Coordinates of C-alpha atoms and ligand atoms in Angstrom, one line a residue:
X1 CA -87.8 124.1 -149.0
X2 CA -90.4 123.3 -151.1
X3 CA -90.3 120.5 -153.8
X4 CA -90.8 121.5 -157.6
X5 CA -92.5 120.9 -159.8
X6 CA -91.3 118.9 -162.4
X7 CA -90.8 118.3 -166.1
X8 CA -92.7 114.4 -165.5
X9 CA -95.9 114.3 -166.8
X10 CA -98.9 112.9 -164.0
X11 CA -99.9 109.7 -166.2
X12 CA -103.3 108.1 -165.9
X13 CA -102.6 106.5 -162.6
X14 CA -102.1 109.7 -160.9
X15 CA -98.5 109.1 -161.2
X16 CA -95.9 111.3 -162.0
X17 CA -92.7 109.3 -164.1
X18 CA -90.0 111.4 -164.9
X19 CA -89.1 111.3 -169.0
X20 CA -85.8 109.3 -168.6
X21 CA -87.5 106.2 -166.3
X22 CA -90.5 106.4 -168.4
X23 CA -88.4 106.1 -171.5
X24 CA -86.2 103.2 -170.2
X25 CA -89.6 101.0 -169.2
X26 CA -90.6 101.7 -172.8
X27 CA -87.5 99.9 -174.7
X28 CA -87.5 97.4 -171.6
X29 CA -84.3 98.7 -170.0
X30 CA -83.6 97.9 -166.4
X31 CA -84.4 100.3 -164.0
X32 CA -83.9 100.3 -160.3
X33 CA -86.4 101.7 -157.7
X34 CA -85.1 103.7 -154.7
X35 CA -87.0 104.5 -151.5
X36 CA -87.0 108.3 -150.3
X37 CA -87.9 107.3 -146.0
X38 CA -84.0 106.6 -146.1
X39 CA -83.2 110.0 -147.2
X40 CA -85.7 112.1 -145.2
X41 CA -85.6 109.9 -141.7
X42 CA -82.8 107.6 -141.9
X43 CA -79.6 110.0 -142.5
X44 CA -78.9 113.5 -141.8
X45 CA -78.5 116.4 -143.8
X46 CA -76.2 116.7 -146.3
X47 CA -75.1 113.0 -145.7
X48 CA -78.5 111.8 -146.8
X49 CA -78.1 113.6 -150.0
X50 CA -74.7 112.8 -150.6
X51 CA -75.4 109.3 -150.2
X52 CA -79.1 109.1 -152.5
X53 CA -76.6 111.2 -155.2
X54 CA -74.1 108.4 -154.9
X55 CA -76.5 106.1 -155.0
X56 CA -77.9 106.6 -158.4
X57 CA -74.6 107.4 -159.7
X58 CA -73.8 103.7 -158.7
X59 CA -76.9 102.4 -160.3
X60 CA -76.6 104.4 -163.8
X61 CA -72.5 103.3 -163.7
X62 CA -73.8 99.8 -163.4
X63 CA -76.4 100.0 -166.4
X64 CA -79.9 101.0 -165.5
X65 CA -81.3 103.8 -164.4
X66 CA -82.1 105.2 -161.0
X67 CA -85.6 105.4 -159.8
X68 CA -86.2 107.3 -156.5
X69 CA -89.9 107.5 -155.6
X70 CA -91.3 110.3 -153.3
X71 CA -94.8 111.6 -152.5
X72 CA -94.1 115.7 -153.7
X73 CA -97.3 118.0 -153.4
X74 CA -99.7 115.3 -153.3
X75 CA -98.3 113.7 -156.9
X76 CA -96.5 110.4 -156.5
X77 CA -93.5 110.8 -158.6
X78 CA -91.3 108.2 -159.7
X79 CA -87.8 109.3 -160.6
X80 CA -87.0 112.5 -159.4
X81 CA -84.7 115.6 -160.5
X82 CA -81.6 116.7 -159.0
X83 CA -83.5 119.6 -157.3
X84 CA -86.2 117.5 -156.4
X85 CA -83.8 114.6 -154.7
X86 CA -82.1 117.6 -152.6
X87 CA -85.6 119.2 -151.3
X88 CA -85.7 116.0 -150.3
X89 CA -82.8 115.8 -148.1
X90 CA -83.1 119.4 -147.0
X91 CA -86.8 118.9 -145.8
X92 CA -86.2 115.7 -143.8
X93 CA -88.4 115.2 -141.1
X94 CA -91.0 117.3 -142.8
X95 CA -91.5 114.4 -145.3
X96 CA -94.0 112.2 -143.6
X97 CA -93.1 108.4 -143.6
X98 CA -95.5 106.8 -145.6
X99 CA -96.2 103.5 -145.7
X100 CA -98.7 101.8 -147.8
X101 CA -101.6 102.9 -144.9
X102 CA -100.5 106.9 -145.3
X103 CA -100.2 106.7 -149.2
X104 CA -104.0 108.1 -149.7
X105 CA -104.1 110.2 -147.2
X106 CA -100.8 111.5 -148.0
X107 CA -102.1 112.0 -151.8
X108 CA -105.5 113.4 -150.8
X109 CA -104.2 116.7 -148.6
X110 CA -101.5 117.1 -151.0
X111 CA -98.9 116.4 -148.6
X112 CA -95.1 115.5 -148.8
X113 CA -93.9 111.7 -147.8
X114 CA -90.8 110.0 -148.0
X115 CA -92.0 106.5 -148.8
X116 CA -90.9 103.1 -147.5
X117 CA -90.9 100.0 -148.4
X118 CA -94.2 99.1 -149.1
X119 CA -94.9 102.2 -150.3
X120 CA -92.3 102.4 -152.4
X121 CA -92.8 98.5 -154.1
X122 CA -96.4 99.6 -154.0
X123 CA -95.7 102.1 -156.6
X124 CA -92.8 100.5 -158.5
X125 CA -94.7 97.7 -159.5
X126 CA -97.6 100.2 -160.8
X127 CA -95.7 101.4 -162.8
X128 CA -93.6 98.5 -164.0
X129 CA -90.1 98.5 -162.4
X130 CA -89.9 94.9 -161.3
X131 CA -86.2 95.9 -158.8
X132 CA -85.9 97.8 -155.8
X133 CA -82.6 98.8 -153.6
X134 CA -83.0 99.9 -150.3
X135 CA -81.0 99.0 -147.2
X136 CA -82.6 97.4 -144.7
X137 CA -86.7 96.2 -144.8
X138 CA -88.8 96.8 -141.9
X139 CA -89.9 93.7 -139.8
X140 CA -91.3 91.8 -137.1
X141 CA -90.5 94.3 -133.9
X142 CA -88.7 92.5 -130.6
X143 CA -91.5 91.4 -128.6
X144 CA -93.5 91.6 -131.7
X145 CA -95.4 88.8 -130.3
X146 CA -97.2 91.2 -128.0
X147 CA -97.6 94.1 -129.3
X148 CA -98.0 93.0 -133.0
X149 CA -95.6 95.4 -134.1
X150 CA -94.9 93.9 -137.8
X151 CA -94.0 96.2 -140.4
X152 CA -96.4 96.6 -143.8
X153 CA -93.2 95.7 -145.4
X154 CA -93.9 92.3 -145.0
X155 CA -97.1 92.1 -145.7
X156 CA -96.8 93.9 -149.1
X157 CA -93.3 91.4 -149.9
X158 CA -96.7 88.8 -149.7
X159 CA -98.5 90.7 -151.9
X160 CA -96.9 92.9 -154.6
X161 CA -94.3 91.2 -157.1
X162 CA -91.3 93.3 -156.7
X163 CA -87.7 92.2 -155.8
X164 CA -86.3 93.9 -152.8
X165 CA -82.3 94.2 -152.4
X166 CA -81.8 94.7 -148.8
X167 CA -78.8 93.9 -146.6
X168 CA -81.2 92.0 -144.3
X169 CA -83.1 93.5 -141.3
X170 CA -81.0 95.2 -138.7
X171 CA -81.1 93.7 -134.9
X172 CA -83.7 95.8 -133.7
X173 CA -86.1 93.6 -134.7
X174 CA -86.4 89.4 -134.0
X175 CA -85.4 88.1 -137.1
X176 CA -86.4 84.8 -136.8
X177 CA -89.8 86.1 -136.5
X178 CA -89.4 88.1 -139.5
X179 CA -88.0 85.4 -141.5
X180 CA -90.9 83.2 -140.2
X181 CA -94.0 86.0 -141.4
X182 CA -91.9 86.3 -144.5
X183 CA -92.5 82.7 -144.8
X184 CA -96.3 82.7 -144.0
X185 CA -96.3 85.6 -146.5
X186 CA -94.8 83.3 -149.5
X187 CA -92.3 85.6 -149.9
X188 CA -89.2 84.2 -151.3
X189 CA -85.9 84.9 -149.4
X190 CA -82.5 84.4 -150.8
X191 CA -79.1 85.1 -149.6
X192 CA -76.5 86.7 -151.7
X193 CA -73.3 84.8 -152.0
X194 CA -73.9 83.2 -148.3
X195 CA -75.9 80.8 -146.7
X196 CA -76.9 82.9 -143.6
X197 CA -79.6 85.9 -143.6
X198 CA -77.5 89.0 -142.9
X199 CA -78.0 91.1 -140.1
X200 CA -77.8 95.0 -141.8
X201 CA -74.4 95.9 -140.1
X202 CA -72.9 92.6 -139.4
X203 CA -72.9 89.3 -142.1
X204 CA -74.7 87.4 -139.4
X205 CA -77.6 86.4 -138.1
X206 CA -77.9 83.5 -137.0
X207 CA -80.5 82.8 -138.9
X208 CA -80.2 80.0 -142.3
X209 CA -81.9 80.7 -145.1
X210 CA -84.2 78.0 -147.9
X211 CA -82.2 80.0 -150.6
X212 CA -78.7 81.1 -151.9
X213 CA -77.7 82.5 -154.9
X214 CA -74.6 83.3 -156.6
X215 CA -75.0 85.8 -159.4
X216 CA -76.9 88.1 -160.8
X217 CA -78.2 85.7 -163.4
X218 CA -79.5 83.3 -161.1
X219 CA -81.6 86.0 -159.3
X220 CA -82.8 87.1 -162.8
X221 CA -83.7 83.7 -163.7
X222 CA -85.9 83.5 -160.1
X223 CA -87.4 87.0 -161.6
X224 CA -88.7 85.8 -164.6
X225 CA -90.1 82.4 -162.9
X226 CA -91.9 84.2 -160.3
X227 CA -92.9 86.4 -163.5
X228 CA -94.1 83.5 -165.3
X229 CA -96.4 81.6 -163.1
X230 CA -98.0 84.7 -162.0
X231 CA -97.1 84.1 -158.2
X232 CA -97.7 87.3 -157.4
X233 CA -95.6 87.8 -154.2
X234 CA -92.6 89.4 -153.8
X235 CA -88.5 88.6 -153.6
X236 CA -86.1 89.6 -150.8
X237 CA -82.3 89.0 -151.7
X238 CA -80.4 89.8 -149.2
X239 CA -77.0 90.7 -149.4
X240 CA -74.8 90.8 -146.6
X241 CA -72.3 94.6 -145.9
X242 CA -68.9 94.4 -147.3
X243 CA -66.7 92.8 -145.3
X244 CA -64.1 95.6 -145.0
X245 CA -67.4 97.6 -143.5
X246 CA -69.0 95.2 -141.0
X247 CA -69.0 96.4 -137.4
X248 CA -68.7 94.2 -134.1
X249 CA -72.1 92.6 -133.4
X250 CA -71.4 92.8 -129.3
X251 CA -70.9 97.0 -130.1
X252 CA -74.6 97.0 -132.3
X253 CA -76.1 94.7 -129.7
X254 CA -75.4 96.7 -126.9
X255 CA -76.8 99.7 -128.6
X256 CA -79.9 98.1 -129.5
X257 CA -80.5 97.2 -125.9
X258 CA -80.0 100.3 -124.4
X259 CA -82.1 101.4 -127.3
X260 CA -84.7 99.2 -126.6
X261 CA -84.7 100.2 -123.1
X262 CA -85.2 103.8 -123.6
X263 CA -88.0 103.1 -125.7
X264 CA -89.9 101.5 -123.4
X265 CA -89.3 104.0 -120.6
X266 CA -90.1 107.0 -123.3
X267 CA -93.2 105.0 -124.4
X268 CA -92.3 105.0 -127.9
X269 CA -94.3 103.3 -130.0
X270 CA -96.2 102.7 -133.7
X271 CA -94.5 103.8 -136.3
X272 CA -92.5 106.3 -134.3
X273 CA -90.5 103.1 -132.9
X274 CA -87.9 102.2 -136.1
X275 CA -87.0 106.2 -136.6
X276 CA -86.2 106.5 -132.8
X277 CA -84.3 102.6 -132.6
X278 CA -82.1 103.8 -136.2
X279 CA -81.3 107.4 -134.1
X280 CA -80.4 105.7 -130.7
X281 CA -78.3 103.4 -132.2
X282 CA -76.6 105.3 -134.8
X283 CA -75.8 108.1 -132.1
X284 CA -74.4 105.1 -129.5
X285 CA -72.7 103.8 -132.1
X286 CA -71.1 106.5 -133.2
X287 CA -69.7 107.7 -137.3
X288 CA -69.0 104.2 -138.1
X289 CA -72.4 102.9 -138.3
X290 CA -73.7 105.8 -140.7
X291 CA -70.2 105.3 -142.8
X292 CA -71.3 101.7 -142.4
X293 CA -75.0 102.1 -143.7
X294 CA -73.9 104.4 -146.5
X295 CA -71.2 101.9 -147.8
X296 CA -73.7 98.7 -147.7
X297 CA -76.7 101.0 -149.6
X298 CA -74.2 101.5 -152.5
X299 CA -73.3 98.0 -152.3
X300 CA -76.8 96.7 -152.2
X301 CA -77.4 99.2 -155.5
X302 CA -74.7 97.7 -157.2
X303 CA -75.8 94.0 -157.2
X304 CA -79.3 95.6 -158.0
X305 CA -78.1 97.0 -160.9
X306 CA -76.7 94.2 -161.7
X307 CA -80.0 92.1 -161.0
X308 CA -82.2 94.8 -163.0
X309 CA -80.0 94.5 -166.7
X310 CA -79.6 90.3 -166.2
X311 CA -83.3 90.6 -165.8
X312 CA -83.6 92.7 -169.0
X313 CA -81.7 90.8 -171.2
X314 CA -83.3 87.8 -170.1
X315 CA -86.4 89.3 -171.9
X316 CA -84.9 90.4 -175.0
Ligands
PSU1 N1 -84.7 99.8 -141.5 C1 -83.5 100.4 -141.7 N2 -83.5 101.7 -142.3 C2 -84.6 102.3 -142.7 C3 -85.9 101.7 -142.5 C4 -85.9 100.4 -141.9 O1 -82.5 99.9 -141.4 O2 -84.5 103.4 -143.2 C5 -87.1 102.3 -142.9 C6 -87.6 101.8 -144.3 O3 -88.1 102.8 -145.1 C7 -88.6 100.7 -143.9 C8 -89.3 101.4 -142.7 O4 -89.5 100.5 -145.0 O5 -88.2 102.1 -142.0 C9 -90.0 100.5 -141.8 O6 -90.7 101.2 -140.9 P1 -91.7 100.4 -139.9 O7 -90.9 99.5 -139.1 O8 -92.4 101.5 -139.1 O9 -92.7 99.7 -140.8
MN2 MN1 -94.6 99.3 -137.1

């Protein structure tokens, strides 16, 4: 399937914003970026388009307005159709992940990607949206150390002043390595409601974090501060899954390891190694963990939405 066209207009940037996002930046609404890697690599098909549907649904009930961000035909478009959201889903794999490194190439031979992360804060902040919900952030990779494995993810947190709701980073990667880079990086890292990074699928990590915050105001008001002094660098708040969703650490960690170990003995490695880790685990985990990833993404875009209209009020 093909993407559309669509009724978004390419701006000066290159970029496409649909009417309704573009409309919403204009009166200084919130609006909430969403990635598009999560729908073309990270669930199947017609889950993944269940879940991005849902998704946005639970952003607009919550006051803003949805923002998904997708490379279609070469165009970057921010905010995407119903038609263009489900070519999406229905193209999967043939989306190329693209992080901030594929974004030109991706744009110069007209091609398709499902952004990430960085790609996706990349083009939020260019075109204004200051909140972004995904569910889990790339990071530093287990032994990491060695092969230097560290998701752009990071490195753009460092550099490009967008707010990330995530539910942490999942196992697969050392996270006190990731929160450490996150810390060379400058980036800010506050914990929703809890004193303890969150670990994707369960509410621990392990792992204390500099920062916790209570409401949504209170992340606003770290918003507009960052804003203000013109720090630049990004903000992760991570919010840990539901209770009633989180799954037994022992069960994820013994996925990951076998995981880990198949990895190694397929030789799988660059950016091939988060797809094939989220696969292996979510097949050895069985249906929970995808019920489990779908009910923390609506979660995280319901504190996001949250985040994106205290933030909007706070500049009226
Ligand atoms: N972690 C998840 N789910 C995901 C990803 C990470 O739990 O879908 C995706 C995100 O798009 C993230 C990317 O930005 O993988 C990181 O890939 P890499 O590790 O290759 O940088
Ligand atoms: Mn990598």
């Amino acid at each position: 399937m093909s993407p559309s066209s669509s009724s978004s207009s390419t701006g000066p940037m290159g970029v496409a914003v649909s009417p309704e996002v573009e409309a919403a930046l204009a009166r200084g609404g919130a609006v909430v970026a969403l990635e598009s890697t999560i729908i073309c690599h990270g669930m199947p098909y017609p889950k993944n388009l269940q879940t991005a549907m849902e998704v946005e649904a639970v952003v607009r009930e919550n006051g803003a307005v949805p923002a998904t961000i997708a490379i279609l035909n070469g165009v970057p478009h921010v905010g995407l159709s119903g038609e263009q959201l489900k070519s999406l889903a229905v193209s999967g794999r043939q989306f190329q992940k693209t992080a901030r490194r594929d974004i030109a190439h991706v744009v110069a031979s007209g091609g398709n990607g499902a952004t990430t992360v960085s790609a996706t804060m990349f083009f939020a902040h260019k075109v204004g949206i200051p909140i972004f919900v995904t569910g889990g952030i790339g990071g530093v990779h287990r032994n990491g150390e060695q092969t230097m494995d560290i998701s752009s993810d990071l490195t753009e947190l460092g550099k490009t002043p967008v707010t990330v709701i995530s539910a942490g980073v999942k196992s697969i990667l050392d996270i006190p390595r990731t929160l450490e880079y996150l810390e060379t990086q400058g980036v800010t890292v506050a914990a929703y409601k809890t004193n303890e990074f969150p670990a994707f699928f369960t509410e621990v990590s392990g792992c204390k974090v500099p920062c916790r915050v209570d409401s949504p105001e209170e992340c606003a008001k770290i918003i507009y501060a960052n804003k203000n002094l013109h720090l630049g660098s990004g903000i992760l708040i991570a919010v840990p899954i539901p209770k009633e969703h989180a799954a037994s650490g022992n069960a994820i960690e013994s996925a990951i390891q076998k995981a880990l170990k198949e990895a190694e003995d397929k030789n799988i490695i660059g950016n091939a190694i988060t797809p094939f880790m989220l696969d292996r685990v979510k097949v050895l985990t069985g249906r929970s963990s995808l019920e489990a990833n779908i009910a923390l993404v609506k979660n995280n875009a319901l504190v996001g939405a949250k985040i994106a209209v205290a933030l909007s009020d706070l500049h009226q």
